[in-house]
Amino acid sequence: MAIITLTTDFGLKDGNVAIMKGVIWQINPAVQIVDLSHLVEPYNVLEASLILFHAAFDFPDNTIHVIVVDPGVGTNRRPIAAKIGSQFFVCPDNGILTQIANKAKKCQLPVDCFHLTDTRYWLPTISHVFHGRDIFAPVAAHLASNIEISMLGVPIHDFIKLEVPAPRKTSHGWRGRVIYIDNFGNIATNLFPEHIEARTTAVFRANNLEIKGMVHTFGDNKNGELIALFGGPGNVIFSIVNGNAALQSGIAIGDEIEVVSE
Amino acid sequence: MAIITLTTDFGLKDGNVAIMKGVIWQINPAVQIVDLSHLVEPYNVLEASLILFHAAFDFPDNTIHVIVVDPGVGTNRRPIAAKIGSQFFVCPDNGILTQIANKAKKCQLPVDCFHLTDTRYWLPTISHVFHGRDIFAPVAAHLASNIEISMLGVPIHDFIKLEVPAPRKTSHGWRGRVIYIDNFGNIATNLFPEHIEARTTAVFRANNLEIKGMVHTFGDNKNGELIALFGGPGNVIFSIVNGNAALQSGIAIGDEIEVVSE
Amino acid sequence: MAIITLTTDFGLKDGNVAIMKGVIWQINPAVQIVDLSHLVEPYNVLEASLILFHAAFDFPDNTIHVIVVDPGVGTNRRPIAAKIGSQFFVCPDNGILTQIANKAKKCQLPVDCFHLTDTRYWLPTISHVFHGRDIFAPVAAHLASNIEISMLGVPIHDFIKLEVPAPRKTSHGWRGRVIYIDNFGNIATNLFPEHIEARTTAVFRANNLEIKGMVHTFGDNKNGELIALFGGPGNVIFSIVNGNAALQSGIAIGDEIEVVSE
């Protein structure tokens, strides 16, 4: 059974997520639909790209990921569909695939991207305000019905990638950034193992705070202590055991993080 | 595969939504269950009726919509099931079907409504406090198992419709109301194309603010600008591009909106 | 079709719930996955145990309940799987099954519990920070594929049960506690019918408030009135008709409740 995931900034109250599901099932009643996240900050394409990136490749091959964070809905930004590695993506061309494309480049995954132009795979009437319902949901449903992605439009090679802040080399180490705060208040950075000389000697500085060394896991430490460790996606995170590191430290998205080896 | 949608004011924490799903699957394990919304304001039947109305007819024929916003649970308000046009509805008789019934009248959809009286299709024990679990979920599961709706109880013609505020004609135009604020802060009114003489000359006034003319879509405008356009369900909405119109304008549900042509 | 329910403290934004679903479907694409709750207060094992307990036995036989509220992830706390009565449970051994185990004892349900030790049923690589993805999701998917629970590890009899506050006998009645506040602000206590001499003569005291007598259901009363009744799981709850009892009374989780007969 084909799987479609949905990622939006629609929230969970208004029923717009359900509308997209209804439209999909009208075209293909056998598809399994799953919510990836609907709590993306409104219009925050970069946040959506990050949440999508963390989850997309944990799905079975040929899963179809629909992402509708679409501040340009109704303008001439392009609707696109892409096959990247084992997964399909259907979304507006506004940078949502940035992190996925970066991974594809790094891991040499094949990328096939199409500008959605064949209106036979859309709803008959297209509004100016809800392309999730009118274009992206029906296109995903047709993909799930084994329509070839190349049937949906014309190949493109210039889909949009956003500038993602990368760590910069300093005289003594690296300077990275906070890129996400999760439900536990864990502070995710864009620092990866390649930026850390050694776990034991790493010293992190942010917001007048200093963390010396990295631990293996949360539970190794005392409650209330600010610690650094490698998180689920492999990057450095700061955490407070049984607490909320972001709230308690005041460190926020965008803040600079310095790491040196001492 | 039959589809059942669930709309409630239960929220997403307590597990009561999951209980309804468990009960449905005990009776019919093959049904596809989907959340329409569980963030209806507690006891707000009119809000539930609006959210339901926006989404219900985007589902495949014979989808079963269960709605449990039920301030009168355990009293003698009637449990009902209705077939309206292509869709089934199972809910307390408290006005939840108001907007659906109005549409049925306008579009001359057939309406068949039944007072649920046959307790064979309920759970064996009925509590005073959770008819979503005890009556509405099992009835929906039996409907999904192809039990005829007429088996579930006795036909009625007087199910409850709430007073929905309609726009009033003024000397120069119409006076409508704000009926909903969505996740983006878009302000939805009860003004439809029939109340607008011409897009270009329409002037809206609310809360000491004035909007001149209507645009086609969000992206046509500058960030931060308050605009008027037709929303997903076809009514006039006010929006701030990449902002939150409700928060930034102070316009709230129930506020009056005047439209004239200048 | 096998059913897996998920209960976590992951929230609904970060995509970690979707990751668990992706992992499950990679192993068993035919499983039906349903969210029980993801809004458990972070690290609150006792709250998770209560939400789970209320919903678990409303599911079809052989439903698999995965619970990941796991402050000790990555430490040497054991991962476990249990068959208790008609239901399967997969979770860390930290007390999450407390209420279920208490019910099993009371109702003499059979209990079979296993320490998950056979890594063939886990993901190939185990992180220190996300055992929901690496251990619990794959084990549940294998259980759903009819792997015998006894294959997953070694039998244990000492899985952890938390101390649950029980009502104490007083000279005139019982002293219980508030154990949960639901989405409507209803105040759930640990007082059950066995602690109430008679509905009509029961008097409850909490927080300088007094409630005389118990009613049958919400709708029997005037709006705004604080009432006592038996809730969905059978325990005494306090409620305000069309209001929010917790907000309006100030009564909070952990507060003492006295009941006497007058």
Short mmCIF file of C-alpha atoms in Angstrom, two decimals, chain C residues 11 19 171 175 187 189 196 216 244 260:
data_model
loop_
_atom_site.label_atom_id
_atom_site.label_comp_id
_atom_site.label_asym_id
_atom_site.label_seq_id
_atom_site.Cartn_x
_atom_site.Cartn_y
_atom_site.Cartn_z
CA GLY C 11 4.71 16.53 20.95
CA ILE C 19 9.83 8.60 12.13
CA SER C 171 -12.70 8.83 60.68
CA ARG C 175 -9.15 11.25 51.62
CA ILE C 187 -10.86 17.30 37.66
CA THR C 189 -9.78 12.00 41.40
CA ILE C 196 -18.74 6.70 48.22
CA HIS C 216 -25.69 11.68 36.96
CA ASN C 244 -13.56 24.75 33.10
CA VAL C 260 -17.68 12.24 53.84
#
